[in-house]
PDB file of C-alpha atoms and ligand atoms in Angstrom:
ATOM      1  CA  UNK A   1      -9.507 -27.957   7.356  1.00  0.00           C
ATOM      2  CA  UNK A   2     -10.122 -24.507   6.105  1.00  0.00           C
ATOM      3  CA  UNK A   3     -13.604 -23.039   5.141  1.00  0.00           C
ATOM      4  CA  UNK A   4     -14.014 -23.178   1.515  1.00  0.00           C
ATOM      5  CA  UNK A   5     -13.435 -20.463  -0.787  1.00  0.00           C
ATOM      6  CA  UNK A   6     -15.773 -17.866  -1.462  1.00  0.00           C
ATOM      7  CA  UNK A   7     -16.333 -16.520  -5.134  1.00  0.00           C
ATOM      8  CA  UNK A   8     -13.376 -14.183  -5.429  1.00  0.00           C
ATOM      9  CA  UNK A   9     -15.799 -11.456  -6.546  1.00  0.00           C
ATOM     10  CA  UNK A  10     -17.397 -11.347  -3.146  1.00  0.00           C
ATOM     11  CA  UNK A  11     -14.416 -11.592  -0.868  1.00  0.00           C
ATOM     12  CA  UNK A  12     -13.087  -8.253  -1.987  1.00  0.00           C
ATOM     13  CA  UNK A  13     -11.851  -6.337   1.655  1.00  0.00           C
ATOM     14  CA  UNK A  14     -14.273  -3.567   1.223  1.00  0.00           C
ATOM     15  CA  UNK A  15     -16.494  -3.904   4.319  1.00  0.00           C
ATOM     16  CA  UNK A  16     -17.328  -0.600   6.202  1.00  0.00           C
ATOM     17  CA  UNK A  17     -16.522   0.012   9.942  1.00  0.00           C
ATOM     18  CA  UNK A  18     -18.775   2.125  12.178  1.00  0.00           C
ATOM     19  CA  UNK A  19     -16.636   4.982  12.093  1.00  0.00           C
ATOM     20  CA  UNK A  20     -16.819   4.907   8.393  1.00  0.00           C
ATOM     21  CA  UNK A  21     -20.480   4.575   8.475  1.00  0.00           C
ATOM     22  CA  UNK A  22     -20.863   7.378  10.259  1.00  0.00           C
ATOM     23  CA  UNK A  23     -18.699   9.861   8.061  1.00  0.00           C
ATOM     24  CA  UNK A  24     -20.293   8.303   5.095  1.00  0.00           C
ATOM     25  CA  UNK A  25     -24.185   9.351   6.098  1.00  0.00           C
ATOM     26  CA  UNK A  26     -26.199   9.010   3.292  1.00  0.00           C
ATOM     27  CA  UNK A  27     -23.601   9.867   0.525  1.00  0.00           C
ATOM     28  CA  UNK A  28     -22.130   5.759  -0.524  1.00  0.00           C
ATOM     29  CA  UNK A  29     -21.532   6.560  -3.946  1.00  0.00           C
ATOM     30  CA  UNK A  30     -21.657   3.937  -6.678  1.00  0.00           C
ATOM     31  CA  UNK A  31     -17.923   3.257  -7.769  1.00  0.00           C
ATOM     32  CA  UNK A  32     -17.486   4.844 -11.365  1.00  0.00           C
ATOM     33  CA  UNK A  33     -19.847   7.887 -10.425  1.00  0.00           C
ATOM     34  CA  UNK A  34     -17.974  11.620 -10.080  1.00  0.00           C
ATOM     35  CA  UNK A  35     -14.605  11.631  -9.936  1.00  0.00           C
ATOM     36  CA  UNK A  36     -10.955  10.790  -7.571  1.00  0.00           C
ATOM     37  CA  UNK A  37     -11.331  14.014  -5.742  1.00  0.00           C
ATOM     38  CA  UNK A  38     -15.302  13.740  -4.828  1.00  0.00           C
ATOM     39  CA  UNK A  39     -14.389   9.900  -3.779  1.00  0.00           C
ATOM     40  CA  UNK A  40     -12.165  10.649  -1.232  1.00  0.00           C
ATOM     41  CA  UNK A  41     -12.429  12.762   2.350  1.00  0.00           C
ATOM     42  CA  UNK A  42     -10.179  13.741   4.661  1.00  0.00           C
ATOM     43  CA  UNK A  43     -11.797  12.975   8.261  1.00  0.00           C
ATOM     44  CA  UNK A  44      -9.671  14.023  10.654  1.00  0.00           C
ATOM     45  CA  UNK A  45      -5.633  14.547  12.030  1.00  0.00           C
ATOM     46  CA  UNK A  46      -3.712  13.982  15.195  1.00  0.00           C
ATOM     47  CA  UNK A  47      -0.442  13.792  16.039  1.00  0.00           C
ATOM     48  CA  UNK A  48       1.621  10.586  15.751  1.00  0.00           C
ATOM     49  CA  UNK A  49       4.941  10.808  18.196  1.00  0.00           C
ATOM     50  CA  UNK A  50       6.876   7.666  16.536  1.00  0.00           C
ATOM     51  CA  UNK A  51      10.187   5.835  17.273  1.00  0.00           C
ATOM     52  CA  UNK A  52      11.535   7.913  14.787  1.00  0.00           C
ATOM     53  CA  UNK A  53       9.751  11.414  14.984  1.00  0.00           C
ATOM     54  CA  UNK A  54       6.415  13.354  15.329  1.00  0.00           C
ATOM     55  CA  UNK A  55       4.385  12.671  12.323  1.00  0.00           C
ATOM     56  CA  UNK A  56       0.982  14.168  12.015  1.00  0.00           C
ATOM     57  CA  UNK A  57      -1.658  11.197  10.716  1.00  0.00           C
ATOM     58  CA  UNK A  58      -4.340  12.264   8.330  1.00  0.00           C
ATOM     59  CA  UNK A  59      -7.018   9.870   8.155  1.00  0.00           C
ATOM     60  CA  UNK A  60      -9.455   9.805   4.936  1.00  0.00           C
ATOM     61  CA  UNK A  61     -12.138   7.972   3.822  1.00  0.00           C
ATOM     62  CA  UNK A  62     -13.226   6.252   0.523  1.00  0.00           C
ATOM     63  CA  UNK A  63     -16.630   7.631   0.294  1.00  0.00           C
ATOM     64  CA  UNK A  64     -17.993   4.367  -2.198  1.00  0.00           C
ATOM     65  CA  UNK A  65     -17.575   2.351  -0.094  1.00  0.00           C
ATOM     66  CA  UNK A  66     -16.212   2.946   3.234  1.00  0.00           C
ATOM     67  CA  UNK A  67     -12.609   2.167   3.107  1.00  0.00           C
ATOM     68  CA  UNK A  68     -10.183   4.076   5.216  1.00  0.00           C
ATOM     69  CA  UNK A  69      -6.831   4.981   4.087  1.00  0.00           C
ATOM     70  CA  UNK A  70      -4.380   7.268   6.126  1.00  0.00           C
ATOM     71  CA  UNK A  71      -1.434   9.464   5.449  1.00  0.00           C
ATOM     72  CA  UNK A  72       1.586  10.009   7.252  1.00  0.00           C
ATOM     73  CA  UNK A  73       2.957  13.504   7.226  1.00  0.00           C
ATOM     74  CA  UNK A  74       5.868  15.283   8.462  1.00  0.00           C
ATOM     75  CA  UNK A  75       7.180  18.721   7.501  1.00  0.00           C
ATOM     76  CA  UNK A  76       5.844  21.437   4.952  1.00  0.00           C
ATOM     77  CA  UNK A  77       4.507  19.321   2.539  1.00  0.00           C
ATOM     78  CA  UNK A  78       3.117  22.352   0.811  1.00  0.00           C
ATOM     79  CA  UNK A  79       6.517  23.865  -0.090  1.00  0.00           C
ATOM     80  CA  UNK A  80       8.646  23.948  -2.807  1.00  0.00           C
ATOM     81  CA  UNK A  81      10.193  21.140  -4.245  1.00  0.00           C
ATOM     82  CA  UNK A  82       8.836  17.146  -4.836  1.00  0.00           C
ATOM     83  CA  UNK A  83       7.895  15.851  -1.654  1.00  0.00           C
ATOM     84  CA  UNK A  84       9.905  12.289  -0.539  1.00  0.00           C
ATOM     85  CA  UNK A  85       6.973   9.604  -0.644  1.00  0.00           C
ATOM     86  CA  UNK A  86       5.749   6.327   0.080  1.00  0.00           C
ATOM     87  CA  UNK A  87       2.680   4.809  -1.302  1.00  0.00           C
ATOM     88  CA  UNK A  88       2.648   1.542   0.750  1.00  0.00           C
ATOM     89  CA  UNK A  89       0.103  -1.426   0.618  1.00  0.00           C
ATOM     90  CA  UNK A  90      -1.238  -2.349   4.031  1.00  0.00           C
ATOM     91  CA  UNK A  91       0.398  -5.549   4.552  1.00  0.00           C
ATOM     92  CA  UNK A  92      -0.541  -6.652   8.371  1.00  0.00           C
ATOM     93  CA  UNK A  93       1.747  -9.600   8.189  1.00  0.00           C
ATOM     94  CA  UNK A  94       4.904  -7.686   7.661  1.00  0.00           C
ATOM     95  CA  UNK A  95       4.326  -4.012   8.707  1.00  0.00           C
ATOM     96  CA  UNK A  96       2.875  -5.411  12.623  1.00  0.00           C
ATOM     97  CA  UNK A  97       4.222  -9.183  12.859  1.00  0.00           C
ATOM     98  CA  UNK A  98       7.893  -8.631  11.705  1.00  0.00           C
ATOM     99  CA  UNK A  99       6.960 -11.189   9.097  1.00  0.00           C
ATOM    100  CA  UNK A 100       9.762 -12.287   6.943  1.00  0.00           C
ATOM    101  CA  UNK A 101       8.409 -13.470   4.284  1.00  0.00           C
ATOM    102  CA  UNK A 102       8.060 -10.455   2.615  1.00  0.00           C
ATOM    103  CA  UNK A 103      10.195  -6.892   2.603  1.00  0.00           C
ATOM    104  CA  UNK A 104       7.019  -4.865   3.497  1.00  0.00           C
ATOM    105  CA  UNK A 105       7.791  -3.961   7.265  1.00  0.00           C
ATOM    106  CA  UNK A 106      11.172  -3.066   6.267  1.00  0.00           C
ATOM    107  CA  UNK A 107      10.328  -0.882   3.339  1.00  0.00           C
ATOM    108  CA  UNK A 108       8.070   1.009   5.745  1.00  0.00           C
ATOM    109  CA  UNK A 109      10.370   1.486   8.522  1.00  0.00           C
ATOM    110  CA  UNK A 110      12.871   2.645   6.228  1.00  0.00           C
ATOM    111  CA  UNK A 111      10.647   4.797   4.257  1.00  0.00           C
ATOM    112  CA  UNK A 112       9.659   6.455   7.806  1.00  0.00           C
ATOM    113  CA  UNK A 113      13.583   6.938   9.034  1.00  0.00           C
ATOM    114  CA  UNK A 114      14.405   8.525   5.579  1.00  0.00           C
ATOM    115  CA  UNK A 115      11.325  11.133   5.649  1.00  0.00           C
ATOM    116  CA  UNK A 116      12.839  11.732   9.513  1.00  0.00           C
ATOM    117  CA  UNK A 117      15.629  12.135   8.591  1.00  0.00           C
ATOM    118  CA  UNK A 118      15.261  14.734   5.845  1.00  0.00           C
ATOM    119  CA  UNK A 119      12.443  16.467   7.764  1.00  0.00           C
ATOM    120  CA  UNK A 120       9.907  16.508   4.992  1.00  0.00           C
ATOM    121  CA  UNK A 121       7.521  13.644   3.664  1.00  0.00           C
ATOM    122  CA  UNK A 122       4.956  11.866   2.967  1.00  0.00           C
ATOM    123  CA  UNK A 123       3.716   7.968   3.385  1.00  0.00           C
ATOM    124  CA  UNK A 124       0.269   6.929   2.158  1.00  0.00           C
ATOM    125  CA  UNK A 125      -0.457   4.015   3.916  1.00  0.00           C
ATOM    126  CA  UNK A 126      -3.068   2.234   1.508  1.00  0.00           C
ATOM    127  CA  UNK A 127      -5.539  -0.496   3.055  1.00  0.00           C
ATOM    128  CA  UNK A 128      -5.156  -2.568  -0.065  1.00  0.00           C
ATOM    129  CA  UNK A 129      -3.655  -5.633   1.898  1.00  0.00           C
ATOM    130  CA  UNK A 130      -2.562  -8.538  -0.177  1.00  0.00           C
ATOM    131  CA  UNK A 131      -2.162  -6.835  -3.245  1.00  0.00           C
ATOM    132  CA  UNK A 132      -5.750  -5.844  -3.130  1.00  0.00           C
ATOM    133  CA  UNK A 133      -6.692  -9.543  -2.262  1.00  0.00           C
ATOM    134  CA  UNK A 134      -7.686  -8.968   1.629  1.00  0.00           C
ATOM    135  CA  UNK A 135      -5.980 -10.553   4.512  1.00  0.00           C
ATOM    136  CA  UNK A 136      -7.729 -13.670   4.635  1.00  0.00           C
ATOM    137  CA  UNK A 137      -7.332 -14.605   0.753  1.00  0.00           C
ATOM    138  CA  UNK A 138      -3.608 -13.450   1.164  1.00  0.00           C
ATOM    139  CA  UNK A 139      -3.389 -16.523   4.246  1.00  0.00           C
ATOM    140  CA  UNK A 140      -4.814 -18.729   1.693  1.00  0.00           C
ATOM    141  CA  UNK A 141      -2.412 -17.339  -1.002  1.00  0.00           C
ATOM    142  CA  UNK A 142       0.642 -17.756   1.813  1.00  0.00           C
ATOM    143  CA  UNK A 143      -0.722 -21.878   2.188  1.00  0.00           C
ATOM    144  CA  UNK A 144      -0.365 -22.226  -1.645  1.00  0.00           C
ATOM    145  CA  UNK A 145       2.779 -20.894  -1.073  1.00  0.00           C
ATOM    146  CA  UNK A 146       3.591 -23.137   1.885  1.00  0.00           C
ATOM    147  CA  UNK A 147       3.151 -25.974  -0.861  1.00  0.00           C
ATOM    148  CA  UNK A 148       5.061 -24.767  -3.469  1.00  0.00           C
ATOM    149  CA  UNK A 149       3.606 -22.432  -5.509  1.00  0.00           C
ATOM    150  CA  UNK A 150       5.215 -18.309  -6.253  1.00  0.00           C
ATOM    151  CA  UNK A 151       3.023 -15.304  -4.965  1.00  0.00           C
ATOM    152  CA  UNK A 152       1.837 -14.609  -8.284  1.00  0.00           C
ATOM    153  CA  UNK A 153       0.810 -18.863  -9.121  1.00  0.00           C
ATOM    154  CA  UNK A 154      -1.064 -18.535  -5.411  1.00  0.00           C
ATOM    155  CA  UNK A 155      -3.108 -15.510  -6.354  1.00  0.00           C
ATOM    156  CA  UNK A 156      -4.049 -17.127  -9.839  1.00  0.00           C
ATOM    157  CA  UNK A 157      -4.899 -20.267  -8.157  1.00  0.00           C
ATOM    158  CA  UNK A 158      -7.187 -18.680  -6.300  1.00  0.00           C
ATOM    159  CA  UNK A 159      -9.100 -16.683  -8.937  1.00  0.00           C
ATOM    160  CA  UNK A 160      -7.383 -13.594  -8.537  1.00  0.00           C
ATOM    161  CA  UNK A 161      -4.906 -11.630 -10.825  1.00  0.00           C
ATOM    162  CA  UNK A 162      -1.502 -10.806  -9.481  1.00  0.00           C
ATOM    163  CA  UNK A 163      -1.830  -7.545  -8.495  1.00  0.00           C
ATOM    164  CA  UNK A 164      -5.498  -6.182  -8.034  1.00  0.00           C
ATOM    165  CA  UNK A 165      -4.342  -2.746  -6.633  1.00  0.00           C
ATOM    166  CA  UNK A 166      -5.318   0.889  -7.370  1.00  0.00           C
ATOM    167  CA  UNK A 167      -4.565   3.955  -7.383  1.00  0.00           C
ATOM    168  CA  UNK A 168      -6.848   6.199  -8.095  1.00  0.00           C
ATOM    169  CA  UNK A 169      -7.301   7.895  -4.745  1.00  0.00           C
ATOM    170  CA  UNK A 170      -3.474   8.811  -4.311  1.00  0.00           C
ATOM    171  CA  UNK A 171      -3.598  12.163  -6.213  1.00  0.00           C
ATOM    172  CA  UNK A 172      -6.505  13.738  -4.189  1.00  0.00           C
ATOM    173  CA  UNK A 173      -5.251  12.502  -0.976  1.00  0.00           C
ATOM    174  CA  UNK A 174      -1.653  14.402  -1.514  1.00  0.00           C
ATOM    175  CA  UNK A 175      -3.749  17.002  -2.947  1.00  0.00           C
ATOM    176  CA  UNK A 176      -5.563  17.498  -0.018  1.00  0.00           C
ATOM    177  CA  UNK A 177      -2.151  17.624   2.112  1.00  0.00           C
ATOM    178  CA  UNK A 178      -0.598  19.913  -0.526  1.00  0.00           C
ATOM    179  CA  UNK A 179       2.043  17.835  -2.482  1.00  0.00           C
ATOM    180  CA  UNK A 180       2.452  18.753  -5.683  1.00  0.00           C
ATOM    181  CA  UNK A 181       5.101  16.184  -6.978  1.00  0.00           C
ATOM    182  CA  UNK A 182       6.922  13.432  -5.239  1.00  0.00           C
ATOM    183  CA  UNK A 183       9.965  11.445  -5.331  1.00  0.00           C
ATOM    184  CA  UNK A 184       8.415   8.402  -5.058  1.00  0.00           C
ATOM    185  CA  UNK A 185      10.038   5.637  -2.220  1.00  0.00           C
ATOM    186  CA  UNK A 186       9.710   2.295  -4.558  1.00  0.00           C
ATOM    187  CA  UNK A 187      11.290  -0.829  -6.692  1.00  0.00           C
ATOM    188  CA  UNK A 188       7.639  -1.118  -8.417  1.00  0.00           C
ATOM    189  CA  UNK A 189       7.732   0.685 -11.955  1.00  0.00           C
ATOM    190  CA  UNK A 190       4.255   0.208 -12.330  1.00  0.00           C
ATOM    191  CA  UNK A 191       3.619   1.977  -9.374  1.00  0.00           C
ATOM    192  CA  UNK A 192       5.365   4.816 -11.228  1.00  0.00           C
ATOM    193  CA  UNK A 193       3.345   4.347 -14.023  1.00  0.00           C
ATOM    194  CA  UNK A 194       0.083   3.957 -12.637  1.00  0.00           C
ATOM    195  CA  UNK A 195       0.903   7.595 -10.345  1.00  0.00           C
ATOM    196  CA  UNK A 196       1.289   9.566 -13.163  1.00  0.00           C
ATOM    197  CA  UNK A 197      -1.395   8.087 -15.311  1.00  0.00           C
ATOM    198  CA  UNK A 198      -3.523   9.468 -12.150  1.00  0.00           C
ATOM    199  CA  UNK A 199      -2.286  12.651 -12.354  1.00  0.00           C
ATOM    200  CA  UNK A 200       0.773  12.457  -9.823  1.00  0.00           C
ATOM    201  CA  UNK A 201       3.695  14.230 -10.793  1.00  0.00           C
ATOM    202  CA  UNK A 202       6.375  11.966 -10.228  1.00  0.00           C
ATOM    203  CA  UNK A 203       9.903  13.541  -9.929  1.00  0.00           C
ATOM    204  CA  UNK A 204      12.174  11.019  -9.099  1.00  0.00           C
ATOM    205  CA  UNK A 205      12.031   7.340  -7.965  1.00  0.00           C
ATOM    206  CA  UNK A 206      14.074   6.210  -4.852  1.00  0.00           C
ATOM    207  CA  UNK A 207      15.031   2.716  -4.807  1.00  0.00           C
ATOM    208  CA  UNK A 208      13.962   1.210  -1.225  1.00  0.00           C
ATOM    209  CA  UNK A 209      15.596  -2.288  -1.239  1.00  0.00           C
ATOM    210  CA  UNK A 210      16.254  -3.500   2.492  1.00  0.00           C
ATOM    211  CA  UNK A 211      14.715  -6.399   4.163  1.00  0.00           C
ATOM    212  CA  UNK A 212      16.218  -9.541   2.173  1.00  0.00           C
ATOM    213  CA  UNK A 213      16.526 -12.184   3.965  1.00  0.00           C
ATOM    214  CA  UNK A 214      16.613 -15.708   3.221  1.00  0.00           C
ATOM    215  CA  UNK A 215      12.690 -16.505   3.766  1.00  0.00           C
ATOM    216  CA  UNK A 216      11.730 -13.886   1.429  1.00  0.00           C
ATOM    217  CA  UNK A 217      14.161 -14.772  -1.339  1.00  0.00           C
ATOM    218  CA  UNK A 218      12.036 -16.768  -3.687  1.00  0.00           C
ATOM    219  CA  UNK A 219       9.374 -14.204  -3.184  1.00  0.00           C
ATOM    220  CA  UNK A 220      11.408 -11.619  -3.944  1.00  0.00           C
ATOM    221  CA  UNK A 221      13.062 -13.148  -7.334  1.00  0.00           C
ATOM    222  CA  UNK A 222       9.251 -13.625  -8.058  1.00  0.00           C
ATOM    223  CA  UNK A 223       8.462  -9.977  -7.961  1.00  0.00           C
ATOM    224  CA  UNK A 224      11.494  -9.340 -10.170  1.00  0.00           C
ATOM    225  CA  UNK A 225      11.168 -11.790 -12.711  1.00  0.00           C
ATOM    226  CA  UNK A 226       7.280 -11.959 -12.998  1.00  0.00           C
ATOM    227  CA  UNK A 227       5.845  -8.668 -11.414  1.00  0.00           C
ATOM    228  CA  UNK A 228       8.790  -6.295 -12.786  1.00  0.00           C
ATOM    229  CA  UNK A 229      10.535  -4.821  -9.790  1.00  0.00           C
ATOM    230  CA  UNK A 230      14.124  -3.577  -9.980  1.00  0.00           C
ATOM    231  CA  UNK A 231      15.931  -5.411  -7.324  1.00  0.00           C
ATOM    232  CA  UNK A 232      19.263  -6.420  -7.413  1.00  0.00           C
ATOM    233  CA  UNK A 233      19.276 -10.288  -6.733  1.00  0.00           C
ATOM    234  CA  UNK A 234      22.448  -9.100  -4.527  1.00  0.00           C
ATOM    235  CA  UNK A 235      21.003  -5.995  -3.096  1.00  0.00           C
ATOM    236  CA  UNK A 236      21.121  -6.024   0.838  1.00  0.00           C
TER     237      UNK A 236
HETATM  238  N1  GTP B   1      -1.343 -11.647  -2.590  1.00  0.00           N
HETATM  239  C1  GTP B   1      -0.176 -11.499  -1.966  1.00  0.00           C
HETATM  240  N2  GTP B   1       0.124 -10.304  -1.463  1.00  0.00           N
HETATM  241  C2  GTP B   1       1.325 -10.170  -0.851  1.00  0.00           C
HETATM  242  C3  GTP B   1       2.237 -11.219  -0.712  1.00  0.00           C
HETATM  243  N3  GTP B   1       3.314 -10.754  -0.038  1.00  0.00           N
HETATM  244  C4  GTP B   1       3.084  -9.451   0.219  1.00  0.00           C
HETATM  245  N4  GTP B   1       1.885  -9.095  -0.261  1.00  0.00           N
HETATM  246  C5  GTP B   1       1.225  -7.793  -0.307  1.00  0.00           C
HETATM  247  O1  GTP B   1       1.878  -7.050  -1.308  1.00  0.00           O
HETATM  248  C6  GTP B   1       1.732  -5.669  -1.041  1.00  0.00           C
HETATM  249  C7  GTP B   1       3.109  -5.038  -1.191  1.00  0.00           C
HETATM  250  O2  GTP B   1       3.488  -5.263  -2.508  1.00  0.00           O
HETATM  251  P1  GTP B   1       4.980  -5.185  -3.014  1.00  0.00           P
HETATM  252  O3  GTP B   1       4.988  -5.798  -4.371  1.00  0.00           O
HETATM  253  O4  GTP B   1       5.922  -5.720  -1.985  1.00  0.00           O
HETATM  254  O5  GTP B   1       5.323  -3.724  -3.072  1.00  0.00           O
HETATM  255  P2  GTP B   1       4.931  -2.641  -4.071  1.00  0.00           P
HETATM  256  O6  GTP B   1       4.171  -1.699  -3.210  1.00  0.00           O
HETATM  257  O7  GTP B   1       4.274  -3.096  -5.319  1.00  0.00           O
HETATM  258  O8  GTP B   1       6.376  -2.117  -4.511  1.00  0.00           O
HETATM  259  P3  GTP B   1       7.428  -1.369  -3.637  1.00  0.00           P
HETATM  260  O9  GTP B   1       6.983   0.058  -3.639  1.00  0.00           O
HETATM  261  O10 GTP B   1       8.734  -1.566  -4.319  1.00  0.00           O
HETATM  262  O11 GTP B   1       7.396  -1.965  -2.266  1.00  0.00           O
HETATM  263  C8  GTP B   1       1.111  -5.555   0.328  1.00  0.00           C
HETATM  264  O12 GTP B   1      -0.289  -5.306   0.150  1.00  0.00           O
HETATM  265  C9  GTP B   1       1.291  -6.952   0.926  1.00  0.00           C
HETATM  266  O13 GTP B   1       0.275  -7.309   1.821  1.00  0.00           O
HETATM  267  C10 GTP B   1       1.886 -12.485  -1.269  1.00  0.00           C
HETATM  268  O14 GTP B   1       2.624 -13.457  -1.260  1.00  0.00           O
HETATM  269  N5  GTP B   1       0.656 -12.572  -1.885  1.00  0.00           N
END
């Protein structure tokens, strides 16, 4: 039997790691206080030989409360023209297991062939996994699933709303790299939306529809008819 349910206010995947700790000293601000660009730091970069080229990886910090968030980079991002871009949740399930219940690890491979293969791009990987929920809440959304319920019934039935993501730290982090607009990698509009509303210039958006397959295809009717996303019911 599972452990029950802790108040969804509390379970909230915002825990600090040591490294984190470290960076963050003395300076934990309260969330609300200053603004994007005094919430976020870059830490450090190295560079990340992949199956499909050398990205560097930029790794940042949420300075209220200790998240880390990292960017991958390839090219002149400071140069002319909107940068190609993904902003993609952290969703351990799909983007390390090869889960298929979900498009997530395909969206991300493909997002990383297309910046290869054009040479110049961005992906902010953002450690909001679950929708914001955290990984063990999202296992607990998955069993609601198991027995019946859509992704967006599961996280209700828990306590949560469907989609507790933010965005708020996107524009300084491709500030701090240099991007100046993007054409944005997504089928989300309201990831559109909420990008410009925080002050990202958003110059085109790139449909990314790959990974169907027929354990994700309730899930992924879901997102279109109750979270909004433009896929094509037929779209490969
Ligand atoms: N709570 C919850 N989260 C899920 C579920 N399936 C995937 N996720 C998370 O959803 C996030 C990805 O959301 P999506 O809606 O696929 O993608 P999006 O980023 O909004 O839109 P795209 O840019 O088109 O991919 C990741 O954080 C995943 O961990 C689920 O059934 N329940």
């Amino acid at each position: 039997m599972p452990d029950p349910k802790p108040a969804p206010d509390t379970a909230r995947n915002v825990a600090a790691t040591t490294l984190a700790h470290q960076e963050l000293g003395g300076e934990v601000r309260v969330a609300g206080e200053g603004s994007p660009a005094e919430w976020v730091r870059l830490v450090d970069s190295c560079d990340l030989p992949t199956r499909w080229g050398a990205f560097r990886l930029h790794g940042f910090v949420d300075l209220r409360n200790g998240q880390e968030h990292v960017a991958l980079a390839l090219g002149d991002l400071a140069g002319s023209g909107p940068v190609l871009a993904r902003v993609h949740s952290e969703c351990l399930t799909g983007d390390a297991f090869g889960s298929r219940r979900c498009d997530c690890g395909a969206q991300l491979e493909a997002a990383m062939e297309r910046i290869a293969a054009e040479g110049r791009g961005v992906i902010l990987y953002m450690r909001q996994e679950g929708r914001g929920i955290g990984l063990l809440n999202k296992i607990r959304a998955y069993h609601l699933q198991d027995d019946g319920a859509d992704t967006v019934q599961a996280n209700q039935a828990l306590g949560f709303a469907p989609d507790l993501r933010s965005y708020e730290l996107v524009a300084p982090m491709l500030a701090r790299l240099g991007v100046q607009a993007v054409r944005l990698m997504t089928n989300n509009p309201r990831k559109v939306d909420a990008l410009q509303a925080a002050g990202v210039p958003v110059a085109e958006r790139l449909p990314i529809r790959v990974g169907r397959n027929p354990a994700n295809q309730g899930y992924l009717d879901t997102k279109r008819s109750k979270l909004g996303h433009l896929l094509d019911p037929d779209a490969g």
